[in-house]
């Protein structure tokens, strides 16, 4: 299986601040994605991280709120900007070995609490 | 748009009981079908998959069969163990993976 590591694993942040989550994957991973899992809820895809270009965002998510970078094949960051308590969630980095395979590997997630 | 419906829990079973978690998906095209599992305190991981009609995915004693005629992919296990306690997500993949709401399973000794 592919190796995906994320940091921080958890953080507590103040309203109005921003937090950047880092994700490192191994070279088997070609596609990278960011998901959000709100408390007691399922996973929602935020965006696909594209190497060297702007991420592809899903409906309901915008670049100003969730800027994403992927400067190289194995590294991506997600920033949660101007946070509010509603942003308290687990943010998950995931990857796949090819396009649209559906077989995803996940990091352990970053649990974010906004006060 | 595409969607997935999944039996919502929580489900509580005694050890060695039979498990079924129902899952149905929208019939747009022919998605690949997946079950993911999230054990307490761990990251999400793939449990099993099926990529075409009538395929049966299996892993760790769990099985699910791709039923095109009923657009279903029900998860089954003949004898659950305490270690199977987790949240299970049905997840069809169209052009992207869509996760069901999750079913929380607790197995008691």
Coordinates of N, CA and C in Angstrom, one line a residue:
Chain A
X1 N 0.8 -1.2 0.0 CA 0.0 0.0 0.0 C 0.9 1.2 0.0
X2 N 0.3 2.3 -0.4 CA 1.0 3.6 -0.5 C 1.1 4.2 0.9
X3 N 2.2 5.0 1.1 CA 2.4 5.6 2.4 C 2.0 7.1 2.3
X4 N 1.1 7.5 3.2 CA 0.7 8.9 3.2 C 0.9 9.4 4.6
X5 N 1.6 10.5 4.8 CA 1.7 11.1 6.1 C 1.3 12.5 6.1
X6 N 0.6 12.9 7.2 CA 0.1 14.2 7.3 C 0.5 14.9 8.6
X7 N 0.6 16.2 8.6 CA 0.9 16.9 9.8 C 0.3 18.3 9.7
X8 N -0.2 18.9 10.8 CA -0.2 18.3 12.2 C -1.3 17.2 12.3
X9 N -1.2 16.4 13.3 CA -2.3 15.4 13.5 C -3.5 16.0 14.1
X10 N -3.3 17.0 14.9 CA -4.4 17.8 15.5 C -3.9 19.2 15.9
X11 N -4.9 20.1 15.9 CA -4.5 21.4 16.4 C -5.8 22.1 16.9
X12 N -5.6 23.1 17.7 CA -6.7 23.9 18.2 C -6.3 25.3 17.8
X13 N -7.2 26.0 17.1 CA -7.0 27.3 16.5 C -8.0 28.3 17.0
X14 N -7.6 29.5 16.9 CA -8.5 30.6 17.2 C -9.3 31.1 15.9
X15 N -10.5 31.5 16.2 CA -11.3 32.1 15.1 C -10.5 33.1 14.3
X16 N -10.6 33.1 13.0 CA -10.0 34.2 12.2 C -8.6 33.9 11.8
X17 N -8.0 32.9 12.3 CA -6.6 32.5 11.9 C -6.7 31.5 10.8
X18 N -5.5 31.2 10.3 CA -5.4 30.2 9.2 C -4.4 29.1 9.6
X19 N -4.6 27.9 9.1 CA -3.8 26.8 9.4 C -3.4 26.0 8.1
X20 N -2.2 25.7 8.0 CA -1.7 24.9 6.8 C -1.4 23.5 7.2
X21 N -2.0 22.5 6.5 CA -1.8 21.1 6.7 C -0.9 20.6 5.6
X22 N 0.1 19.8 6.0 CA 1.0 19.3 5.0 C 0.8 17.8 4.8
X23 N 1.0 17.3 3.6 CA 0.8 15.9 3.2 C 2.0 15.5 2.4
X24 N 2.6 14.4 2.8 CA 3.7 13.8 2.0 C 3.3 12.4 1.6
X25 N 3.4 12.1 0.4 CA 3.1 10.7 -0.1 C 4.3 10.1 -0.7
X26 N 4.3 8.8 -0.9 CA 5.4 8.1 -1.6 C 5.2 8.1 -3.1
X27 N 6.2 7.7 -3.8 CA 6.3 7.8 -5.2 C 5.3 7.0 -6.0
X28 N 4.6 6.0 -5.3 CA 3.5 5.2 -6.0 C 2.3 6.0 -6.2
X29 N 2.1 7.1 -5.5 CA 0.9 7.9 -5.6 C 1.0 8.9 -6.8
X30 N 0.0 9.0 -7.6 CA 0.0 9.9 -8.7 C -1.0 11.0 -8.5
X31 N -2.2 10.6 -8.0 CA -3.3 11.6 -7.8 C -3.3 11.9 -6.3
X32 N -3.6 13.1 -5.9 CA -3.8 13.5 -4.5 C -5.1 14.3 -4.4
X33 N -5.7 14.0 -3.3 CA -7.0 14.6 -3.0 C -7.0 15.1 -1.5
X34 N -7.9 16.1 -1.3 CA -8.2 16.5 0.1 C -9.6 16.3 0.4
X35 N -9.9 15.7 1.5 CA -11.3 15.5 2.0 C -11.5 16.2 3.3
X36 N -12.7 16.4 3.6 CA -13.1 16.9 4.9 C -14.1 15.9 5.5
X37 N -14.0 15.6 6.8 CA -14.9 14.8 7.5 C -15.4 15.5 8.8
X38 N -16.6 16.1 8.7 CA -17.1 16.8 9.8 C -17.6 15.8 10.9
X39 N -17.7 16.3 12.1 CA -18.0 15.4 13.2 C -19.2 14.5 13.0
X40 N -19.0 13.2 13.0 CA -20.1 12.3 12.9 C -20.6 12.2 11.4
X41 N -19.9 12.7 10.5 CA -20.3 12.7 9.1 C -19.4 11.9 8.2
X42 N -19.9 11.8 7.0 CA -19.1 11.1 6.0 C -18.0 12.0 5.4
X43 N -17.3 11.5 4.4 CA -16.2 12.3 3.8 C -16.7 13.1 2.6
X44 N -16.3 14.3 2.5 CA -16.6 15.2 1.4 C -15.4 15.6 0.7
X45 N -15.3 15.4 -0.6 CA -14.1 15.8 -1.4 C -14.1 17.3 -1.5
X46 N -13.0 17.9 -1.1 CA -12.7 19.3 -1.2 C -12.2 19.7 -2.6
X47 N -11.1 19.0 -2.9 CA -10.5 19.3 -4.2 C -9.5 18.2 -4.6
X48 N -9.1 18.2 -5.9 CA -8.0 17.4 -6.4 C -6.8 18.3 -6.5
X49 N -5.7 17.9 -5.9 CA -4.5 18.7 -5.9 C -3.7 18.3 -7.2
X50 N -3.5 19.3 -8.0 CA -2.8 19.1 -9.3 C -1.4 19.6 -9.2
X51 N -0.5 18.8 -9.7 CA 0.9 19.1 -9.6 C 1.2 20.3 -10.5
X52 N 1.8 21.4 -9.9 CA 2.2 22.5 -10.6 C 1.2 23.4 -11.1
X53 N -0.1 23.2 -10.8 CA -1.2 24.1 -11.3 C -2.3 24.2 -10.2
X54 N -3.3 25.0 -10.5 CA -4.3 25.2 -9.5 C -5.1 23.9 -9.3
X55 N -5.5 23.8 -8.1 CA -6.3 22.6 -7.7 C -7.7 22.7 -8.3
X56 N -8.3 21.5 -8.5 CA -9.7 21.4 -9.0 C -10.7 21.3 -7.9
X57 N -11.5 22.3 -7.6 CA -12.3 22.3 -6.4 C -13.7 21.8 -6.8
X58 N -14.3 21.1 -5.7 CA -15.7 20.6 -5.8 C -16.6 21.7 -5.5
X59 N -17.9 21.5 -5.9 CA -18.9 22.5 -5.6 C -19.0 22.8 -4.1
X60 N -19.0 24.0 -3.8 CA -19.1 24.4 -2.4 C -17.8 24.7 -1.7
X61 N -16.7 24.5 -2.4 CA -15.4 24.8 -1.9 C -14.7 25.8 -2.9
X62 N -14.0 26.8 -2.3 CA -13.4 27.8 -3.1 C -12.0 28.0 -2.7
X63 N -11.2 28.5 -3.7 CA -9.7 28.6 -3.5 C -9.4 29.6 -2.4
X64 N -10.2 30.7 -2.2 CA -9.9 31.7 -1.2 C -10.0 31.1 0.2
X65 N -10.9 30.2 0.4 CA -11.1 29.6 1.7 C -10.1 28.4 1.9
X66 N -9.9 27.6 0.9 CA -9.1 26.4 1.0 C -8.0 26.4 -0.1
X67 N -7.0 27.3 0.0 CA -5.9 27.2 -1.0 C -5.1 26.0 -0.9
X68 N -4.8 25.4 -2.0 CA -4.1 24.1 -2.1 C -2.9 24.3 -3.0
X69 N -1.8 23.7 -2.6 CA -0.6 23.7 -3.4 C -0.1 22.3 -3.6
X70 N 0.5 22.0 -4.7 CA 1.2 20.7 -5.0 C 2.4 21.0 -5.8
X71 N 3.4 21.5 -5.2 CA 4.6 21.9 -6.0 C 5.3 20.8 -6.7
X72 N 5.2 19.6 -6.1 CA 5.8 18.4 -6.8 C 4.9 17.2 -6.6
X73 N 5.4 16.1 -7.1 CA 4.5 14.9 -7.2 C 4.1 14.3 -5.8
X74 N 5.0 14.5 -4.8 CA 4.8 13.8 -3.6 C 4.5 14.7 -2.4
X75 N 4.2 16.0 -2.6 CA 3.9 16.9 -1.5 C 2.7 17.8 -1.9
X76 N 1.9 18.0 -0.9 CA 0.8 19.0 -1.1 C 0.4 19.6 0.3
X77 N -0.1 20.8 0.2 CA -0.6 21.5 1.4 C -2.0 22.0 1.2
X78 N -2.8 22.0 2.2 CA -4.1 22.5 2.3 C -4.1 23.6 3.4
X79 N -4.5 24.8 3.1 CA -4.7 25.8 4.1 C -6.2 26.1 4.3
X80 N -6.6 26.1 5.6 CA -7.9 26.5 5.9 C -7.8 28.0 6.4
X81 N -8.4 28.9 5.7 CA -8.2 30.3 5.9 C -9.4 30.9 6.7
X82 N -9.0 31.9 7.5 CA -10.0 32.7 8.2 C -11.0 31.8 8.9
X83 N -10.5 30.9 9.7 CA -11.3 29.8 10.3 C -12.4 30.3 11.2
X84 N -13.5 29.5 11.2 CA -14.6 29.7 12.1 C -14.9 28.4 12.8
X85 N -15.7 28.3 13.8 CA -16.0 27.0 14.5 C -16.5 26.0 13.5
X86 N -17.2 26.5 12.5 CA -17.8 25.5 11.5 C -16.7 24.8 10.7
X87 N -15.5 25.3 10.7 CA -14.4 24.6 10.0 C -13.8 23.4 10.9
X88 N -14.3 23.3 12.1 CA -13.8 22.2 12.9 C -14.2 20.8 12.3
X89 N -13.2 20.1 11.9 CA -13.3 18.9 11.1 C -12.1 18.1 11.2
X90 N -12.1 16.9 10.6 CA -10.9 16.2 10.3 C -10.7 16.4 8.8
X91 N -9.4 16.8 8.5 CA -9.1 17.0 7.1 C -8.1 15.9 6.7
X92 N -8.5 15.2 5.6 CA -7.8 14.0 5.2 C -7.1 14.2 3.8
X93 N -5.9 13.9 3.8 CA -5.1 13.8 2.5 C -5.3 12.4 2.0
X94 N -5.5 12.2 0.7 CA -5.5 10.9 0.2 C -4.9 10.8 -1.2
X95 N -4.6 9.7 -1.6 CA -3.9 9.5 -2.9 C -4.3 8.2 -3.6
X96 N -4.1 8.2 -4.9 CA -4.3 7.0 -5.6 C -3.2 6.8 -6.6
X97 N -3.1 5.5 -7.1 CA -2.0 5.2 -7.9 C -2.2 5.6 -9.4
X98 N -3.5 5.9 -9.7 CA -3.8 6.3 -11.1 C -5.1 7.0 -11.1
X99 N -5.5 7.6 -12.2 CA -6.7 8.4 -12.3 C -7.9 7.5 -12.2
X100 N -8.8 8.0 -11.4 CA -10.2 7.4 -11.3 C -10.2 5.9 -11.0
X101 N -9.2 5.5 -10.2 CA -9.3 4.1 -9.9 C -10.2 3.8 -8.7
X102 N -10.5 4.9 -7.9 CA -11.3 4.7 -6.8 C -10.6 4.0 -5.6
X103 N -9.5 3.5 -5.8 CA -8.7 2.8 -4.7 C -7.8 3.9 -4.1
X104 N -8.3 4.4 -3.0 CA -7.6 5.5 -2.3 C -6.9 5.0 -1.1
X105 N -5.7 5.7 -0.8 CA -5.0 5.5 0.4 C -5.1 6.8 1.2
X106 N -5.2 6.7 2.5 CA -5.5 7.9 3.3 C -4.4 8.0 4.4
X107 N -4.1 9.3 4.6 CA -3.4 9.6 5.8 C -4.3 9.5 7.0
X108 N -3.7 9.7 8.2 CA -4.4 9.5 9.4 C -5.3 10.8 9.7
X109 N -5.1 11.8 8.9 CA -6.0 13.0 9.1 C -5.4 14.0 10.1
X110 N -5.9 15.2 9.9 CA -5.6 16.3 10.8 C -6.9 16.8 11.5
X111 N -7.0 16.6 12.8 CA -8.2 17.0 13.5 C -8.1 18.4 13.9
X112 N -8.9 19.3 13.4 CA -8.8 20.7 13.6 C -10.0 21.1 14.5
X113 N -9.7 21.8 15.5 CA -10.8 22.4 16.4 C -10.6 23.9 16.4
X114 N -11.7 24.6 16.0 CA -11.6 26.1 16.0 C -12.5 26.6 17.1
X115 N -11.9 27.5 18.0 CA -12.6 28.0 19.1 C -13.1 29.4 18.8
Chain B
X1 N -27.3 14.3 -9.7 CA -26.0 13.8 -9.6 C -25.9 12.4 -9.0
X2 N -24.7 11.8 -9.1 CA -24.6 10.5 -8.5 C -24.6 10.5 -7.0
X3 N -25.1 9.4 -6.4 CA -25.2 9.4 -5.0 C -25.2 7.9 -4.5
X4 N -25.0 7.7 -3.2 CA -25.0 6.4 -2.6 C -25.8 6.5 -1.4
X5 N -26.6 5.4 -1.2 CA -27.4 5.3 0.0 C -26.9 4.1 0.8
X6 N -26.8 4.2 2.1 CA -26.2 3.2 2.9 C -27.0 3.1 4.2
X7 N -27.2 1.9 4.7 CA -27.9 1.6 5.9 C -27.2 2.4 7.0
X8 N -27.9 3.2 7.7 CA -27.3 4.0 8.8 C -27.4 3.3 10.1
X9 N -26.4 3.4 10.9 CA -26.5 2.7 12.2 C -26.9 3.7 13.3
X10 N -26.4 3.4 14.5 CA -25.4 2.4 14.8 C -26.0 1.0 14.8
X11 N -25.2 0.0 14.4 CA -25.5 -1.4 14.5 C -24.7 -2.0 15.6
X12 N -25.5 -2.7 16.4 CA -24.8 -3.5 17.5 C -25.1 -5.0 17.4
X13 N -24.1 -5.8 17.3 CA -24.3 -7.2 17.2 C -23.4 -7.9 18.2
X14 N -23.9 -9.1 18.5 CA -23.1 -10.0 19.4 C -22.0 -10.7 18.6
X15 N -21.0 -11.1 19.2 CA -19.9 -11.8 18.5 C -20.5 -13.0 17.8
X16 N -20.0 -13.3 16.6 CA -20.4 -14.5 15.8 C -21.7 -14.3 15.1
X17 N -22.3 -13.2 15.3 CA -23.6 -12.9 14.5 C -23.3 -12.6 13.1
X18 N -24.3 -12.7 12.2 CA -24.2 -12.5 10.8 C -24.4 -11.0 10.6
X19 N -23.6 -10.4 9.7 CA -23.7 -9.0 9.4 C -24.1 -8.7 8.0
X20 N -25.0 -7.8 7.8 CA -25.3 -7.2 6.5 C -25.4 -5.7 6.6
X21 N -24.7 -5.0 5.8 CA -24.9 -3.6 5.7 C -25.3 -3.3 4.3
X22 N -26.5 -2.7 4.1 CA -27.0 -2.5 2.8 C -26.4 -1.2 2.1
X23 N -26.2 -1.3 0.8 CA -25.7 -0.1 0.1 C -26.3 -0.2 -1.3
X24 N -26.8 1.0 -1.7 CA -27.3 1.1 -3.1 C -26.7 2.4 -3.7
X25 N -26.5 2.4 -5.0 CA -25.9 3.5 -5.7 C -26.7 3.9 -6.9
X26 N -26.5 5.1 -7.4 CA -27.3 5.5 -8.6 C -26.6 4.8 -9.8
X27 N -27.5 4.6 -10.8 CA -27.1 3.7 -11.9 C -26.6 4.5 -13.1
X28 N -25.9 5.6 -12.9 CA -25.3 6.3 -14.0 C -24.0 5.7 -14.4
X29 N -24.0 5.0 -15.5 CA -22.8 4.4 -15.9 C -22.5 3.1 -15.1
X30 N -21.3 2.7 -15.1 CA -20.9 1.5 -14.4 C -19.7 1.8 -13.5
X31 N -20.1 2.3 -12.3 CA -19.0 2.7 -11.4 C -18.3 1.5 -10.8
X32 N -17.0 1.7 -10.4 CA -16.4 0.7 -9.6 C -16.9 0.9 -8.2
X33 N -17.0 -0.2 -7.4 CA -17.6 -0.1 -6.1 C -16.6 -0.6 -5.0
X34 N -16.7 0.2 -3.9 CA -15.7 -0.1 -2.8 C -16.4 0.0 -1.5
X35 N -15.8 -0.7 -0.5 CA -16.1 -0.6 0.9 C -14.8 -0.1 1.6
X36 N -14.9 0.9 2.3 CA -13.8 1.4 3.2 C -14.2 1.2 4.6
X37 N -13.2 1.1 5.5 CA -13.4 0.9 6.9 C -12.5 1.8 7.7
X38 N -13.1 2.3 8.8 CA -12.4 3.2 9.7 C -12.4 2.6 11.1
X39 N -11.3 2.0 11.5 CA -11.3 1.5 12.8 C -11.0 2.6 13.8
X40 N -11.4 2.4 15.1 CA -11.3 3.5 16.1 C -9.8 4.0 16.2
X41 N -9.6 5.3 16.0 CA -8.3 5.8 16.2 C -7.4 5.6 15.0
X42 N -7.9 5.1 13.9 CA -7.1 4.8 12.7 C -7.6 5.5 11.5
X43 N -6.7 5.6 10.5 CA -7.1 6.2 9.2 C -8.0 5.3 8.4
X44 N -8.7 5.9 7.5 CA -9.6 5.1 6.6 C -8.8 4.2 5.7
X45 N -9.3 3.0 5.5 CA -8.6 2.1 4.6 C -9.5 1.3 3.8
X46 N -9.1 0.9 2.6 CA -9.9 0.1 1.7 C -10.1 -1.3 2.3
X47 N -11.4 -1.8 2.3 CA -11.7 -3.1 2.7 C -11.8 -4.1 1.6
X48 N -12.6 -3.7 0.6 CA -12.7 -4.6 -0.6 C -13.3 -3.8 -1.7
X49 N -13.2 -4.4 -2.9 CA -13.7 -3.7 -4.1 C -14.2 -4.7 -5.1
X50 N -15.0 -4.1 -6.1 CA -15.5 -4.9 -7.2 C -15.6 -3.9 -8.4
X51 N -15.1 -4.3 -9.5 CA -15.0 -3.3 -10.6 C -16.0 -3.6 -11.7
X52 N -16.7 -4.7 -11.8 CA -17.7 -4.9 -12.8 C -18.8 -5.8 -12.3
X53 N -19.9 -5.8 -13.0 CA -21.1 -6.5 -12.6 C -20.8 -8.0 -12.3
X54 N -21.4 -8.5 -11.2 CA -21.3 -9.8 -10.7 C -19.9 -10.2 -10.1
X55 N -19.0 -9.2 -10.1 CA -17.8 -9.4 -9.3 C -18.1 -9.5 -7.8
X56 N -17.3 -10.3 -7.1 CA -17.4 -10.4 -5.7 C -16.1 -10.0 -5.1
X57 N -16.1 -8.9 -4.3 CA -15.0 -8.5 -3.5 C -15.0 -9.2 -2.2
X58 N -13.8 -9.5 -1.7 CA -13.7 -10.2 -0.4 C -12.4 -9.8 0.3
X59 N -12.5 -9.8 1.6 CA -11.3 -9.5 2.4 C -11.6 -9.6 3.9
X60 N -10.8 -10.2 4.7 CA -11.0 -10.4 6.1 C -12.3 -11.0 6.5
X61 N -12.8 -11.9 5.6 CA -14.1 -12.6 5.9 C -15.3 -11.8 5.4
X62 N -15.1 -10.5 5.0 CA -16.2 -9.7 4.5 C -16.3 -10.0 3.0
X63 N -17.5 -9.9 2.5 CA -17.8 -10.1 1.0 C -18.9 -9.0 0.6
X64 N -18.8 -8.7 -0.7 CA -19.8 -7.9 -1.3 C -19.8 -8.2 -2.8
X65 N -21.0 -8.3 -3.3 CA -21.2 -8.6 -4.8 C -21.8 -7.5 -5.5
X66 N -21.2 -7.1 -6.6 CA -21.7 -6.0 -7.5 C -22.9 -6.5 -8.2
X67 N -24.1 -5.9 -7.8 CA -25.4 -6.3 -8.4 C -25.9 -5.2 -9.3
X68 N -25.7 -5.3 -10.6 CA -26.1 -4.2 -11.5 C -27.6 -4.1 -11.5
X69 N -28.3 -5.3 -11.5 CA -29.7 -5.2 -11.7 C -30.5 -4.6 -10.5
X70 N -29.8 -4.6 -9.3 CA -30.5 -3.9 -8.2 C -29.6 -2.7 -7.7
X71 N -28.6 -2.4 -8.5 CA -27.7 -1.3 -8.1 C -27.3 -1.4 -6.7
X72 N -26.8 -2.5 -6.2 CA -26.5 -2.7 -4.8 C -25.1 -3.3 -4.7
X73 N -24.6 -3.1 -3.5 CA -23.3 -3.7 -3.1 C -23.2 -3.9 -1.6
X74 N -24.1 -4.8 -1.2 CA -24.2 -5.0 0.3 C -23.0 -5.7 0.9
X75 N -22.6 -5.3 2.0 CA -21.5 -5.9 2.7 C -22.0 -7.0 3.7
X76 N -21.3 -8.1 3.7 CA -21.7 -9.2 4.5 C -20.5 -9.9 5.2
X77 N -20.8 -10.4 6.4 CA -19.8 -11.2 7.0 C -20.6 -12.3 7.8
X78 N -20.1 -13.5 7.8 CA -20.9 -14.6 8.4 C -20.8 -14.6 9.9
X79 N -19.7 -14.2 10.4 CA -19.5 -14.3 11.9 C -18.6 -13.1 12.3
X80 N -19.2 -12.1 12.9 CA -18.4 -10.9 13.2 C -17.6 -11.1 14.5
X81 N -16.5 -10.4 14.7 CA -15.7 -10.4 15.8 C -15.7 -9.0 16.5
X82 N -15.3 -9.0 17.7 CA -15.2 -7.7 18.4 C -14.2 -6.8 17.6
X83 N -13.2 -7.3 17.0 CA -12.2 -6.5 16.3 C -12.8 -5.9 15.0
X84 N -14.0 -6.3 14.6 CA -14.7 -5.7 13.4 C -15.4 -4.4 13.8
X85 N -15.4 -4.1 15.0 CA -16.1 -2.8 15.4 C -15.4 -1.6 14.7
X86 N -16.2 -0.9 14.0 CA -15.6 0.2 13.1 C -16.7 0.9 12.4
X87 N -16.4 1.9 11.6 CA -17.3 2.5 10.8 C -17.0 2.1 9.3
X88 N -18.1 1.7 8.6 CA -18.0 1.2 7.3 C -18.6 2.1 6.3
X89 N -17.9 2.4 5.2 CA -18.4 3.4 4.2 C -18.5 2.7 2.8
X90 N -19.6 2.7 2.2 CA -19.8 2.3 0.9 C -19.4 3.4 0.0
X91 N -18.7 3.1 -1.1 CA -18.1 4.2 -1.9 C -18.0 3.8 -3.4
X92 N -19.0 4.2 -4.2 CA -18.9 4.0 -5.6 C -17.9 5.1 -6.2
X93 N -17.2 4.7 -7.3 CA -16.4 5.6 -8.0 C -16.9 5.8 -9.4
X94 N -17.3 7.0 -9.7 CA -17.7 7.4 -11.0 C -16.5 8.1 -11.6
X95 N -16.6 9.4 -11.8 CA -15.3 10.1 -12.2 C -14.6 10.5 -10.9
X96 N -15.2 10.3 -9.8 CA -14.5 10.5 -8.5 C -15.3 9.6 -7.5
X97 N -14.7 9.4 -6.3 CA -15.2 8.5 -5.3 C -16.3 9.3 -4.5
X98 N -17.4 8.8 -4.3 CA -18.5 9.3 -3.4 C -18.6 8.4 -2.2
X99 N -18.5 9.0 -1.1 CA -18.6 8.2 0.2 C -20.1 8.2 0.7
X100 N -20.6 7.0 1.1 CA -21.8 7.0 1.8 C -21.7 7.6 3.2
X101 N -22.8 7.6 3.9 CA -22.8 8.3 5.2 C -22.1 7.5 6.3
X102 N -21.8 6.2 6.0 CA -21.1 5.4 7.0 C -22.1 4.7 7.9
X103 N -21.7 3.5 8.3 CA -22.4 2.7 9.2 C -21.5 2.3 10.4
X104 N -21.9 2.7 11.6 CA -21.1 2.4 12.7 C -21.5 1.0 13.3
X105 N -20.5 0.1 13.4 CA -20.8 -1.2 13.9 C -20.1 -1.4 15.2
X106 N -20.8 -1.9 16.2 CA -20.2 -2.3 17.5 C -20.5 -3.8 17.7
X107 N -19.5 -4.6 17.9 CA -19.6 -6.0 18.2 C -19.3 -6.2 19.7
X108 N -20.3 -6.8 20.4 CA -20.1 -7.0 21.8 C -19.8 -8.5 22.1
X109 N -19.0 -8.8 23.1 CA -18.6 -10.2 23.3 C -19.8 -11.0 23.8

